[in-house]
PDB file of C-alpha atoms in Angstrom:
ATOM      1  CA  MET A   1     218.491 120.015 186.150  1.00 42.00           C
ATOM      2  CA  LYS A   2     221.290 119.510 188.618  1.00 45.00           C
ATOM      3  CA  ASP A   3     221.191 121.633 191.734  1.00 44.00           C
ATOM      4  CA  ASP A   4     223.085 124.929 191.527  1.00 47.00           C
ATOM      5  CA  MET A   5     226.003 123.834 193.710  1.00 41.00           C
ATOM      6  CA  THR A   6     226.763 120.853 191.491  1.00 43.00           C
ATOM      7  CA  ILE A   7     226.603 123.008 188.412  1.00 45.00           C
ATOM      8  CA  ARG A   8     228.948 125.543 189.949  1.00 48.00           C
ATOM      9  CA  GLU A   9     231.440 122.799 190.691  1.00 52.00           C
ATOM     10  CA  ASP A  10     231.274 121.875 186.990  1.00 81.00           C
ATOM     11  CA  ALA A  11     232.206 125.395 185.979  1.00 95.00           C
ATOM     12  CA  PHE A  12     235.956 125.065 186.492  1.00 96.00           C
ATOM     13  CA  TRP A  13     238.844 122.838 187.570  1.00 96.00           C
ATOM     14  CA  ALA A  14     241.676 123.909 189.825  1.00 95.00           C
ATOM     15  CA  GLU A  15     244.903 122.159 190.744  1.00 92.00           C
ATOM     16  CA  ASP A  16     247.250 122.541 193.710  1.00 88.00           C
ATOM     17  CA  ALA A  17     246.276 125.871 195.179  1.00 78.00           C
ATOM     18  CA  GLY A  18     249.068 125.320 197.778  1.00 84.00           C
ATOM     19  CA  ARG A  19     251.914 125.464 195.274  1.00 91.00           C
ATOM     20  CA  ASP A  20     254.273 128.269 196.244  1.00 89.00           C
ATOM     21  CA  SER A  21     255.091 129.972 192.872  1.00 95.00           C
ATOM     22  CA  ARG A  22     254.035 133.526 192.356  1.00 97.00           C
ATOM     23  CA  TRP A  23     252.645 132.454 188.993  1.00 98.00           C
ATOM     24  CA  LEU A  24     249.030 131.451 188.546  1.00 98.00           C
ATOM     25  CA  ILE A  25     248.445 129.508 185.311  1.00 98.00           C
ATOM     26  CA  THR A  26     245.030 130.019 183.742  1.00 98.00           C
ATOM     27  CA  CYS A  27     243.214 128.412 180.822  1.00 98.00           C
ATOM     28  CA  ASP A  28     239.980 130.173 179.811  1.00 98.00           C
ATOM     29  CA  HIS A  29     239.108 127.905 176.877  1.00 98.00           C
ATOM     30  CA  ALA A  30     240.120 124.516 178.386  1.00 98.00           C
ATOM     31  CA  THR A  31     237.380 122.220 177.101  1.00 97.00           C
ATOM     32  CA  ASN A  32     234.630 121.701 174.594  1.00 97.00           C
ATOM     33  CA  ARG A  33     232.220 120.267 177.188  1.00 96.00           C
ATOM     34  CA  VAL A  34     228.530 121.320 176.990  1.00 96.00           C
ATOM     35  CA  PRO A  35     226.613 120.903 180.311  1.00 94.00           C
ATOM     36  CA  ASP A  36     223.594 118.614 179.944  1.00 93.00           C
ATOM     37  CA  TRP A  37     221.285 121.472 180.980  1.00 93.00           C
ATOM     38  CA  VAL A  38     222.280 123.435 177.801  1.00 93.00           C
ATOM     39  CA  GLY A  39     220.482 121.847 174.867  1.00 91.00           C
ATOM     40  CA  GLY A  40     220.681 118.417 176.522  1.00 92.00           C
ATOM     41  CA  GLY A  41     224.441 118.680 176.195  1.00 94.00           C
ATOM     42  CA  ASP A  42     224.317 119.476 172.497  1.00 94.00           C
ATOM     43  CA  LEU A  43     224.657 122.891 170.801  1.00 94.00           C
ATOM     44  CA  GLY A  44     223.253 121.512 167.579  1.00 93.00           C
ATOM     45  CA  ILE A  45     226.476 121.479 165.628  1.00 90.00           C
ATOM     46  CA  ALA A  46     228.438 118.573 164.178  1.00 92.00           C
ATOM     47  CA  ALA A  47     230.866 116.631 166.323  1.00 94.00           C
ATOM     48  CA  ALA A  48     233.657 117.677 163.914  1.00 93.00           C
ATOM     49  CA  ASP A  49     232.848 121.340 164.633  1.00 91.00           C
ATOM     50  CA  MET A  50     232.861 120.697 168.400  1.00 93.00           C
ATOM     51  CA  ALA A  51     236.326 119.276 167.919  1.00 94.00           C
ATOM     52  CA  ARG A  52     237.535 122.469 166.229  1.00 91.00           C
ATOM     53  CA  HIS A  53     239.098 125.555 167.743  1.00 90.00           C
ATOM     54  CA  ILE A  54     235.733 127.275 167.658  1.00 90.00           C
ATOM     55  CA  ALA A  55     234.636 125.220 170.693  1.00 95.00           C
ATOM     56  CA  TYR A  56     237.840 125.374 172.762  1.00 97.00           C
ATOM     57  CA  ASP A  57     241.567 125.963 172.665  1.00 97.00           C
ATOM     58  CA  ILE A  58     242.878 122.618 171.520  1.00 97.00           C
ATOM     59  CA  GLY A  59     245.757 121.369 173.739  1.00 98.00           C
ATOM     60  CA  ALA A  60     245.782 124.434 175.977  1.00 98.00           C
ATOM     61  CA  ALA A  61     244.489 122.711 179.077  1.00 98.00           C
ATOM     62  CA  GLY A  62     247.141 120.031 178.892  1.00 98.00           C
ATOM     63  CA  VAL A  63     249.840 122.661 178.524  1.00 98.00           C
ATOM     64  CA  ALA A  64     248.440 124.645 181.448  1.00 98.00           C
ATOM     65  CA  ARG A  65     248.393 121.550 183.729  1.00 98.00           C
ATOM     66  CA  HIS A  66     251.914 120.480 182.771  1.00 98.00           C
ATOM     67  CA  LEU A  67     253.225 124.036 183.100  1.00 98.00           C
ATOM     68  CA  GLY A  68     251.721 124.400 186.523  1.00 97.00           C
ATOM     69  CA  ALA A  69     253.417 121.194 187.668  1.00 97.00           C
ATOM     70  CA  ARG A  70     256.782 122.288 186.074  1.00 97.00           C
ATOM     71  CA  MET A  71     256.643 125.684 187.710  1.00 97.00           C
ATOM     72  CA  ASN A  72     255.158 124.614 191.052  1.00 97.00           C
ATOM     73  CA  ALA A  73     252.301 126.961 190.274  1.00 97.00           C
ATOM     74  CA  PRO A  74     248.552 126.585 190.837  1.00 97.00           C
ATOM     75  CA  ALA A  75     246.470 126.212 187.684  1.00 97.00           C
ATOM     76  CA  ILE A  76     242.822 126.842 186.935  1.00 98.00           C
ATOM     77  CA  GLY A  77     240.672 126.360 183.847  1.00 98.00           C
ATOM     78  CA  SER A  78     237.075 126.600 182.697  1.00 98.00           C
ATOM     79  CA  ASP A  79     235.063 123.411 182.305  1.00 97.00           C
ATOM     80  CA  PHE A  80     232.600 124.525 179.622  1.00 97.00           C
ATOM     81  CA  SER A  81     232.928 125.323 175.953  1.00 97.00           C
ATOM     82  CA  ARG A  82     233.486 128.855 174.816  1.00 96.00           C
ATOM     83  CA  LEU A  83     230.432 128.321 172.588  1.00 96.00           C
ATOM     84  CA  VAL A  84     228.228 127.908 175.656  1.00 96.00           C
ATOM     85  CA  ILE A  85     229.493 131.236 176.986  1.00 97.00           C
ATOM     86  CA  ASP A  86     232.923 132.729 176.508  1.00 97.00           C
ATOM     87  CA  PRO A  87     234.771 133.321 179.790  1.00 97.00           C
ATOM     88  CA  ASN A  88     237.336 135.421 178.017  1.00 97.00           C
ATOM     89  CA  ARG A  89     234.838 138.172 177.199  1.00 96.00           C
ATOM     90  CA  GLY A  90     233.197 140.891 179.367  1.00 96.00           C
ATOM     91  CA  GLU A  91     229.636 140.369 180.346  1.00 96.00           C
ATOM     92  CA  ASP A  92     228.512 143.118 178.027  1.00 93.00           C
ATOM     93  CA  ASP A  93     230.613 141.929 175.055  1.00 94.00           C
ATOM     94  CA  PRO A  94     228.481 141.155 171.990  1.00 91.00           C
ATOM     95  CA  THR A  95     230.534 138.036 171.307  1.00 92.00           C
ATOM     96  CA  LEU A  96     230.010 136.619 174.779  1.00 95.00           C
ATOM     97  CA  LEU A  97     227.450 134.172 173.352  1.00 93.00           C
ATOM     98  CA  MET A  98     228.415 133.411 169.742  1.00 89.00           C
ATOM     99  CA  ARG A  99     225.767 132.618 167.151  1.00 87.00           C
ATOM    100  CA  LEU A 100     228.229 132.257 164.233  1.00 82.00           C
ATOM    101  CA  TYR A 101     231.889 131.402 164.476  1.00 80.00           C
ATOM    102  CA  ASP A 102     234.344 130.757 161.644  1.00 77.00           C
ATOM    103  CA  GLY A 103     231.565 129.813 159.218  1.00 75.00           C
ATOM    104  CA  THR A 104     229.607 127.563 161.660  1.00 82.00           C
ATOM    105  CA  VAL A 105     226.117 128.615 162.911  1.00 87.00           C
ATOM    106  CA  ILE A 106     225.460 127.667 166.557  1.00 88.00           C
ATOM    107  CA  PRO A 107     221.779 126.610 166.667  1.00 90.00           C
ATOM    108  CA  ALA A 108     221.540 126.411 170.462  1.00 89.00           C
ATOM    109  CA  ASN A 109     222.627 130.016 170.649  1.00 92.00           C
ATOM    110  CA  ARG A 110     220.619 131.478 167.812  1.00 88.00           C
ATOM    111  CA  ASP A 111     217.457 131.935 169.825  1.00 85.00           C
ATOM    112  CA  ALA A 112     219.046 132.239 173.301  1.00 91.00           C
ATOM    113  CA  ASP A 113     217.281 135.102 175.103  1.00 93.00           C
ATOM    114  CA  LYS A 114     218.444 137.330 178.007  1.00 94.00           C
ATOM    115  CA  ALA A 115     217.166 134.809 180.550  1.00 95.00           C
ATOM    116  CA  GLU A 116     219.182 132.037 179.030  1.00 95.00           C
ATOM    117  CA  LYS A 117     222.270 134.219 178.810  1.00 95.00           C
ATOM    118  CA  GLU A 118     221.857 135.159 182.492  1.00 96.00           C
ATOM    119  CA  ARG A 119     221.488 131.472 183.442  1.00 95.00           C
ATOM    120  CA  ARG A 120     224.791 130.649 181.799  1.00 96.00           C
ATOM    121  CA  LEU A 121     226.443 133.653 183.392  1.00 97.00           C
ATOM    122  CA  LYS A 122     225.169 132.644 186.807  1.00 96.00           C
ATOM    123  CA  LEU A 123     225.988 128.929 186.631  1.00 96.00           C
ATOM    124  CA  LEU A 124     229.172 128.892 184.607  1.00 97.00           C
ATOM    125  CA  TYR A 125     230.824 132.182 183.778  1.00 97.00           C
ATOM    126  CA  ARG A 126     230.643 133.892 187.203  1.00 97.00           C
ATOM    127  CA  PRO A 127     231.640 130.850 189.255  1.00 96.00           C
ATOM    128  CA  TYR A 128     234.744 130.415 187.058  1.00 97.00           C
ATOM    129  CA  HIS A 129     235.735 134.049 187.443  1.00 98.00           C
ATOM    130  CA  ASP A 130     235.074 134.009 191.166  1.00 97.00           C
ATOM    131  CA  ALA A 131     237.383 130.996 191.560  1.00 96.00           C
ATOM    132  CA  LEU A 132     240.016 132.576 189.340  1.00 97.00           C
ATOM    133  CA  GLU A 133     239.969 135.770 191.372  1.00 97.00           C
ATOM    134  CA  ARG A 134     240.243 133.825 194.643  1.00 96.00           C
ATOM    135  CA  ALA A 135     243.287 132.046 193.296  1.00 96.00           C
ATOM    136  CA  ALA A 136     244.786 135.293 192.002  1.00 97.00           C
ATOM    137  CA  ALA A 137     244.246 137.077 195.307  1.00 97.00           C
ATOM    138  CA  ALA A 138     245.663 134.201 197.386  1.00 96.00           C
ATOM    139  CA  ILE A 139     249.080 135.874 197.503  1.00 95.00           C
ATOM    140  CA  PRO A 140     249.715 139.598 197.286  1.00 95.00           C
ATOM    141  CA  ASP A 141     252.368 139.531 194.512  1.00 96.00           C
ATOM    142  CA  ARG A 142     250.578 137.124 192.188  1.00 98.00           C
ATOM    143  CA  ALA A 143     251.464 137.138 188.493  1.00 98.00           C
ATOM    144  CA  ILE A 144     249.173 135.556 185.846  1.00 98.00           C
ATOM    145  CA  CYS A 145     250.143 133.435 182.883  1.00 98.00           C
ATOM    146  CA  ALA A 146     247.179 132.782 180.629  1.00 98.00           C
ATOM    147  CA  ILE A 147     247.556 129.809 178.182  1.00 98.00           C
ATOM    148  CA  HIS A 148     245.586 129.766 174.921  1.00 98.00           C
ATOM    149  CA  SER A 149     246.011 128.111 171.506  1.00 97.00           C
ATOM    150  CA  PHE A 150     245.200 129.261 168.042  1.00 94.00           C
ATOM    151  CA  THR A 151     244.295 127.462 164.828  1.00 91.00           C
ATOM    152  CA  PRO A 152     246.961 127.367 162.054  1.00 87.00           C
ATOM    153  CA  GLN A 153     244.462 128.753 159.577  1.00 76.00           C
ATOM    154  CA  LEU A 154     240.987 130.230 159.632  1.00 67.00           C
ATOM    155  CA  ARG A 155     238.659 129.300 156.790  1.00 69.00           C
ATOM    156  CA  GLY A 156     239.424 131.390 153.712  1.00 67.00           C
ATOM    157  CA  ARG A 157     242.447 133.063 155.359  1.00 73.00           C
ATOM    158  CA  PRO A 158     246.173 132.619 154.802  1.00 78.00           C
ATOM    159  CA  PRO A 159     248.138 130.207 157.020  1.00 83.00           C
ATOM    160  CA  ARG A 160     249.526 131.607 160.235  1.00 88.00           C
ATOM    161  CA  PRO A 161     253.308 131.321 160.422  1.00 92.00           C
ATOM    162  CA  TRP A 162     253.852 131.604 164.172  1.00 95.00           C
ATOM    163  CA  SER A 163     254.612 128.684 166.476  1.00 96.00           C
ATOM    164  CA  VAL A 164     253.843 130.754 169.560  1.00 97.00           C
ATOM    165  CA  ALA A 165     252.601 134.259 170.276  1.00 96.00           C
ATOM    166  CA  VAL A 166     252.646 136.610 173.214  1.00 97.00           C
ATOM    167  CA  LEU A 167     249.617 138.886 173.553  1.00 97.00           C
ATOM    168  CA  TYR A 168     249.472 141.907 175.875  1.00 96.00           C
ATOM    169  CA  SER A 169     247.779 145.197 176.518  1.00 95.00           C
ATOM    170  CA  HIS A 170     249.381 148.599 175.976  1.00 93.00           C
ATOM    171  CA  HIS A 171     248.356 149.274 179.576  1.00 95.00           C
ATOM    172  CA  ASP A 172     250.995 146.862 180.854  1.00 96.00           C
ATOM    173  CA  GLU A 173     254.110 146.092 178.863  1.00 96.00           C
ATOM    174  CA  ARG A 174     256.338 145.077 181.799  1.00 97.00           C
ATOM    175  CA  LEU A 175     256.692 141.395 180.917  1.00 98.00           C
ATOM    176  CA  ALA A 176     255.531 140.691 177.308  1.00 97.00           C
ATOM    177  CA  PRO A 177     258.386 142.298 175.323  1.00 97.00           C
ATOM    178  CA  LEU A 178     260.969 140.524 177.528  1.00 98.00           C
ATOM    179  CA  LEU A 179     259.169 137.243 176.995  1.00 98.00           C
ATOM    180  CA  ILE A 180     259.010 137.760 173.265  1.00 98.00           C
ATOM    181  CA  GLU A 181     262.749 138.305 173.213  1.00 98.00           C
ATOM    182  CA  ARG A 182     263.297 135.114 175.164  1.00 98.00           C
ATOM    183  CA  CYS A 183     261.008 133.106 172.853  1.00 98.00           C
ATOM    184  CA  ARG A 184     262.764 134.377 169.736  1.00 98.00           C
ATOM    185  CA  ALA A 185     266.146 133.658 171.297  1.00 98.00           C
ATOM    186  CA  GLU A 186     265.005 130.034 171.443  1.00 98.00           C
ATOM    187  CA  GLY A 187     264.457 130.170 167.668  1.00 98.00           C
ATOM    188  CA  TRP A 188     260.701 130.126 167.799  1.00 98.00           C
ATOM    189  CA  VAL A 189     258.652 132.125 165.262  1.00 97.00           C
ATOM    190  CA  THR A 190     256.945 134.309 167.795  1.00 97.00           C
ATOM    191  CA  GLY A 191     254.024 136.617 167.262  1.00 96.00           C
ATOM    192  CA  ASP A 192     254.027 140.066 168.941  1.00 96.00           C
ATOM    193  CA  ASN A 193     250.301 140.730 169.555  1.00 94.00           C
ATOM    194  CA  GLU A 194     249.598 138.454 166.617  1.00 90.00           C
ATOM    195  CA  PRO A 195     247.453 136.845 165.257  1.00 82.00           C
ATOM    196  CA  TYR A 196     245.307 139.315 167.182  1.00 80.00           C
ATOM    197  CA  SER A 197     245.609 142.065 169.754  1.00 80.00           C
ATOM    198  CA  GLY A 198     246.069 141.191 173.344  1.00 80.00           C
ATOM    199  CA  HIS A 199     243.806 143.861 174.831  1.00 84.00           C
ATOM    200  CA  LEU A 200     240.025 143.456 175.003  1.00 87.00           C
ATOM    201  CA  ALA A 201     238.095 145.368 177.651  1.00 90.00           C
ATOM    202  CA  GLY A 202     236.537 142.984 180.128  1.00 93.00           C
ATOM    203  CA  ASP A 203     238.526 139.903 179.152  1.00 96.00           C
ATOM    204  CA  SER A 204     240.226 137.703 181.741  1.00 97.00           C
ATOM    205  CA  ILE A 205     243.556 139.514 181.798  1.00 97.00           C
ATOM    206  CA  ASP A 206     241.795 142.890 181.916  1.00 97.00           C
ATOM    207  CA  ARG A 207     239.631 141.686 184.777  1.00 97.00           C
ATOM    208  CA  HIS A 208     242.111 139.783 186.947  1.00 98.00           C
ATOM    209  CA  ALA A 209     245.482 141.307 186.052  1.00 98.00           C
ATOM    210  CA  LEU A 210     245.203 144.837 184.667  1.00 97.00           C
ATOM    211  CA  ALA A 211     242.443 145.965 187.058  1.00 97.00           C
ATOM    212  CA  HIS A 212     244.651 144.868 190.015  1.00 98.00           C
ATOM    213  CA  GLY A 213     248.123 145.812 188.750  1.00 98.00           C
ATOM    214  CA  ARG A 214     249.175 142.160 188.601  1.00 98.00           C
ATOM    215  CA  PRO A 215     252.061 141.247 186.196  1.00 98.00           C
ATOM    216  CA  ASN A 216     250.747 139.158 183.359  1.00 98.00           C
ATOM    217  CA  VAL A 217     251.473 137.396 180.062  1.00 97.00           C
ATOM    218  CA  LEU A 218     249.142 135.675 177.626  1.00 98.00           C
ATOM    219  CA  ILE A 219     250.711 132.963 175.590  1.00 98.00           C
ATOM    220  CA  GLU A 220     249.172 131.451 172.469  1.00 97.00           C
ATOM    221  CA  ILE A 221     250.498 128.222 170.989  1.00 97.00           C
ATOM    222  CA  ARG A 222     249.638 127.001 167.516  1.00 96.00           C
ATOM    223  CA  ASN A 223     247.309 124.105 168.206  1.00 96.00           C
ATOM    224  CA  ASP A 224     248.764 121.601 165.755  1.00 96.00           C
ATOM    225  CA  LEU A 225     251.887 121.607 167.952  1.00 98.00           C
ATOM    226  CA  ILE A 226     249.992 120.595 171.102  1.00 98.00           C
ATOM    227  CA  GLU A 227     247.301 118.191 169.873  1.00 96.00           C
ATOM    228  CA  ASP A 228     248.610 115.288 171.964  1.00 97.00           C
ATOM    229  CA  GLU A 229     250.032 114.715 175.419  1.00 97.00           C
ATOM    230  CA  THR A 230     253.579 114.568 174.114  1.00 98.00           C
ATOM    231  CA  GLY A 231     253.387 117.989 172.455  1.00 98.00           C
ATOM    232  CA  GLN A 232     251.645 119.489 175.463  1.00 98.00           C
ATOM    233  CA  ALA A 233     254.307 118.312 177.883  1.00 98.00           C
ATOM    234  CA  GLU A 234     257.071 119.382 175.509  1.00 98.00           C
ATOM    235  CA  TRP A 235     255.712 122.922 175.127  1.00 98.00           C
ATOM    236  CA  ALA A 236     255.036 123.258 178.855  1.00 98.00           C
ATOM    237  CA  GLY A 237     258.703 122.441 179.433  1.00 98.00           C
ATOM    238  CA  ARG A 238     259.780 125.003 176.848  1.00 98.00           C
ATOM    239  CA  LEU A 239     257.514 127.670 178.310  1.00 98.00           C
ATOM    240  CA  ALA A 240     258.730 126.930 181.819  1.00 98.00           C
ATOM    241  CA  THR A 241     262.280 127.680 180.603  1.00 98.00           C
ATOM    242  CA  VAL A 242     261.440 131.059 179.141  1.00 98.00           C
ATOM    243  CA  LEU A 243     259.249 132.054 182.095  1.00 98.00           C
ATOM    244  CA  ASP A 244     261.864 131.131 184.670  1.00 97.00           C
ATOM    245  CA  GLY A 245     263.420 134.309 186.020  1.00 97.00           C
ATOM    246  CA  LEU A 246     261.238 136.559 183.933  1.00 98.00           C
ATOM    247  CA  LEU A 247     259.694 138.383 186.851  1.00 98.00           C
ATOM    248  CA  GLU A 248     263.098 138.975 188.385  1.00 98.00           C
ATOM    249  CA  GLN A 249     264.517 140.204 185.035  1.00 98.00           C
ATOM    250  CA  ALA A 250     261.599 142.704 184.824  1.00 97.00           C
ATOM    251  CA  GLY A 251     262.281 143.827 188.376  1.00 97.00           C
ATOM    252  CA  LEU A 252     258.917 142.671 189.625  1.00 96.00           C
TER     253      LEU A 252
END
């Protein structure tokens, strides 16, 4: 196995911490990478499944990087698959280490015991969250914009009509309703806490935004719109437009 320091460096990527925007752009599900010390780099599922939304948020990392550059904002993302351990779940969440996801059994997780879970927490999950919190705390009036993507259709479910969605907690509605208005004014079919609720105890927004009173938005983009570099850059530009001035409009 690699030494702990090398593994910790593999837990996340971060770009341009010195950028002067109040915004911090985050991407919890940035990659489908499996570290070689987890199952030899293989979770035991087909390559086609590792390329699906169950392993990562397709296109989200590219959008986050482009958006950070467009907004002169630092960006940070995980560097391990959500199937290895999900950084957008609390440590006590039963879905932190998934054994079945959208019809696919995850063999490398099926028999993972408490020691294996703790190893992944120590070497991947916690270093990512420590780095995210350092970036969030770097300026006192930080605001967080989390970028995710969603699949157009789950197996056996109806198609999802939204191009983009804004998710948020009922504990903080300072930004999300304004952002939804802006997105809809652009003509985008925009979900309001759809296709799922934006509040989950212990998730990244709960941990790094709500717990500290930081303004926040979580944006989901339908992943077929951002599968390639062109789509990612295009949607980053669109999002930069609707985020511009949002904090000032909200009086924050």
